[in-house]
Tab-separated table of C-alpha atoms in Angstrom:
chain	number	residue	atom	x	y	z
A	1	MET	CA	98.509	114.582	107.325
A	2	ILE	CA	99.455	112.607	104.010
A	3	ILE	CA	97.228	112.963	101.265
A	4	HIS	CA	96.699	109.879	98.983
A	5	LEU	CA	95.071	110.420	95.672
A	6	GLU	CA	94.081	107.572	93.316
A	7	PHE	CA	94.898	108.968	89.938
A	8	GLU	CA	93.209	105.917	88.123
A	9	SER	CA	89.953	106.464	90.118
A	10	LYS	CA	86.746	107.433	88.302
A	11	THR	CA	86.374	110.418	90.933
A	12	PRO	CA	87.931	113.609	89.778
A	13	ILE	CA	91.117	114.481	91.627
A	14	TYR	CA	89.762	117.915	92.990
A	15	VAL	CA	86.902	115.921	94.571
A	16	GLN	CA	89.283	113.250	95.932
A	17	LEU	CA	91.516	116.169	97.433
A	18	ILE	CA	88.304	117.692	99.007
A	19	HIS	CA	87.055	114.331	100.436
A	20	ARG	CA	90.808	113.419	102.069
A	21	ILE	CA	90.738	117.204	103.684
A	22	ILE	CA	87.081	116.492	105.138
A	23	ALA	CA	88.157	113.307	106.296
A	24	GLY	CA	91.176	114.827	107.876
A	25	ILE	CA	89.233	117.456	109.868
A	26	ALA	CA	86.637	114.592	110.699
A	27	LYS	CA	89.256	112.307	112.168
A	28	GLN	CA	90.872	115.299	113.715
A	29	GLU	CA	94.117	114.724	111.990
A	30	LEU	CA	93.726	118.461	110.669
A	31	VAL	CA	92.807	120.879	113.606
A	32	ALA	CA	91.020	124.255	113.675
A	33	GLY	CA	93.448	127.238	112.922
A	34	GLU	CA	96.064	124.211	111.534
A	35	ARG	CA	97.865	125.749	108.091
A	36	LEU	CA	97.552	123.985	105.024
A	37	PRO	CA	100.345	124.045	102.339
A	38	SER	CA	99.614	126.736	99.497
A	39	VAL	CA	97.995	125.804	96.243
A	40	ARG	CA	101.488	125.844	94.782
A	41	SER	CA	103.300	123.661	97.678
A	42	LEU	CA	100.490	121.444	97.649
A	43	ALA	CA	100.455	120.740	94.113
A	44	ALA	CA	103.888	120.468	93.506
A	45	ASP	CA	103.992	117.692	96.427
A	46	ILE	CA	101.140	115.670	94.923
A	47	GLY	CA	102.429	116.290	91.399
A	48	ILE	CA	98.848	117.767	90.288
A	49	ASN	CA	97.774	120.953	88.519
A	50	LEU	CA	97.681	123.894	90.815
A	51	HIS	CA	94.467	124.880	89.241
A	52	THR	CA	92.940	121.275	90.669
A	53	VAL	CA	94.376	122.418	94.010
A	54	ASN	CA	92.741	125.801	93.818
A	55	LYS	CA	89.514	124.401	92.725
A	56	ALA	CA	89.451	122.046	95.559
A	57	TYR	CA	90.535	124.901	98.283
A	58	LYS	CA	87.619	127.163	96.551
A	59	GLU	CA	84.859	124.642	97.280
A	60	LEU	CA	86.246	123.881	100.757
A	61	GLU	CA	86.191	127.683	101.634
A	62	GLN	CA	82.685	127.895	100.085
A	63	LYS	CA	81.587	125.287	102.525
A	64	GLY	CA	83.448	126.727	105.533
A	65	PHE	CA	86.005	123.826	105.966
A	66	ILE	CA	88.819	126.336	105.303
A	67	LEU	CA	89.761	130.136	105.528
A	68	ASN	CA	92.196	131.820	103.116
A	69	HIS	CA	93.635	133.913	105.436
A	70	ARG	CA	95.483	137.167	103.996
A	71	GLN	CA	98.484	136.542	106.442
A	72	LYS	CA	98.518	133.055	107.457
A	73	GLY	CA	97.705	131.649	104.231
A	74	VAL	CA	95.203	128.436	103.798
A	75	VAL	CA	93.917	127.494	107.421
A	76	ILE	CA	91.444	125.125	108.601
A	77	ASN	CA	88.225	127.357	109.857
A	78	PRO	CA	89.734	128.442	113.315
A	79	ASP	CA	85.972	128.581	114.487
A	80	GLY	CA	85.360	124.994	113.302
A	81	VAL	CA	83.116	123.684	110.648
A	82	PRO	CA	79.680	124.993	110.390
A	83	LYS	CA	77.133	122.752	111.945
A	84	ALA	CA	74.523	121.118	109.718
A	85	ASP	CA	71.801	123.314	108.527
A	86	VAL	CA	68.652	122.773	106.457
A	87	SER	CA	70.714	123.299	103.290
A	88	PHE	CA	73.228	120.275	104.297
A	89	GLN	CA	70.327	118.272	105.244
A	90	GLU	CA	68.923	118.916	101.684
A	91	GLU	CA	72.254	118.256	100.324
A	92	MET	CA	72.533	114.987	102.279
A	93	GLN	CA	69.094	113.730	101.006
A	94	GLU	CA	70.352	114.368	97.549
A	95	ILE	CA	73.242	112.467	97.920
A	96	LEU	CA	71.624	109.551	99.851
A	97	HIS	CA	68.447	109.236	97.590
A	98	PRO	CA	70.087	108.012	94.488
A	99	LEU	CA	72.718	105.841	96.361
A	100	ILE	CA	70.001	103.975	98.570
A	101	ALA	CA	67.918	103.399	95.293
A	102	GLU	CA	70.698	102.054	93.428
A	103	ALA	CA	71.612	99.816	96.575
A	104	ILE	CA	67.945	98.329	96.284
A	105	CYS	CA	68.196	97.925	92.511
A	106	ARG	CA	71.591	96.024	93.011
A	107	ASP	CA	69.549	93.875	96.186
A	108	VAL	CA	71.739	95.164	99.085
A	109	ASN	CA	69.393	94.609	101.708
A	110	LYS	CA	68.648	97.359	104.411
A	111	LYS	CA	70.614	95.516	107.073
A	112	ASP	CA	74.000	95.495	105.092
A	113	PHE	CA	73.554	99.080	104.020
A	114	MET	CA	73.020	100.041	107.529
A	115	LYS	CA	75.856	98.061	108.676
A	116	LEU	CA	77.994	99.632	105.963
A	117	CYS	CA	76.919	103.165	107.011
A	118	GLU	CA	77.861	102.341	110.730
A	119	GLU	CA	81.222	100.978	110.040
A	120	ILE	CA	82.029	104.108	107.915
A	121	PHE	CA	80.478	106.576	110.556
A	122	THR	CA	82.370	104.849	113.421
A	123	SER	CA	85.378	104.969	111.679
A	124	TYR	CA	85.573	108.901	112.020
A	125	VAL	CA	84.351	109.041	115.695
A	126	LYS	CA	86.403	108.181	118.454
A	127	GLU	CA	85.176	105.849	120.895
A	128	GLU	CA	82.986	106.949	123.424
A	129	SER	CA	83.440	105.635	126.659
C-alpha cells in the first residue's frame, strides 16, 4: 500500500496517516495480520518525523486497528477490527452532527448529502452480486 499524504492540507499529518491506514483496511488493501513498516522506517519513507508516525500508530492501536506485537512489530489486528459498539456509535454521531449542521447552513440539500455519503460508502465496499 502506498501512503500519500498532503503536506499542504489543514488536516494534521498524523490524522491523514490514520485515515489512510483505516482506508487501506476498509478497502482490504491491508489485511489482518499484515505487517506495517516500523515507526522509524515509515517516517523515513514518507519524510516525516517519527513522533508523527508513533502518534498515529498509538491512536490506531487504541482503536483496535493495529497491534504492536513484540516479535512481529506493528501488524493489522489479526482478529480484525472491533465491531461498532455504543461508544463508536456515539463518536460517529459527534462527528456527523456538526457536519450535517454545516451542510444545511451551506444549503446542501439532503438528497445531495445522502448521494455523497452513498458514493463515499460504496467506494470502500466491494460490489455485492
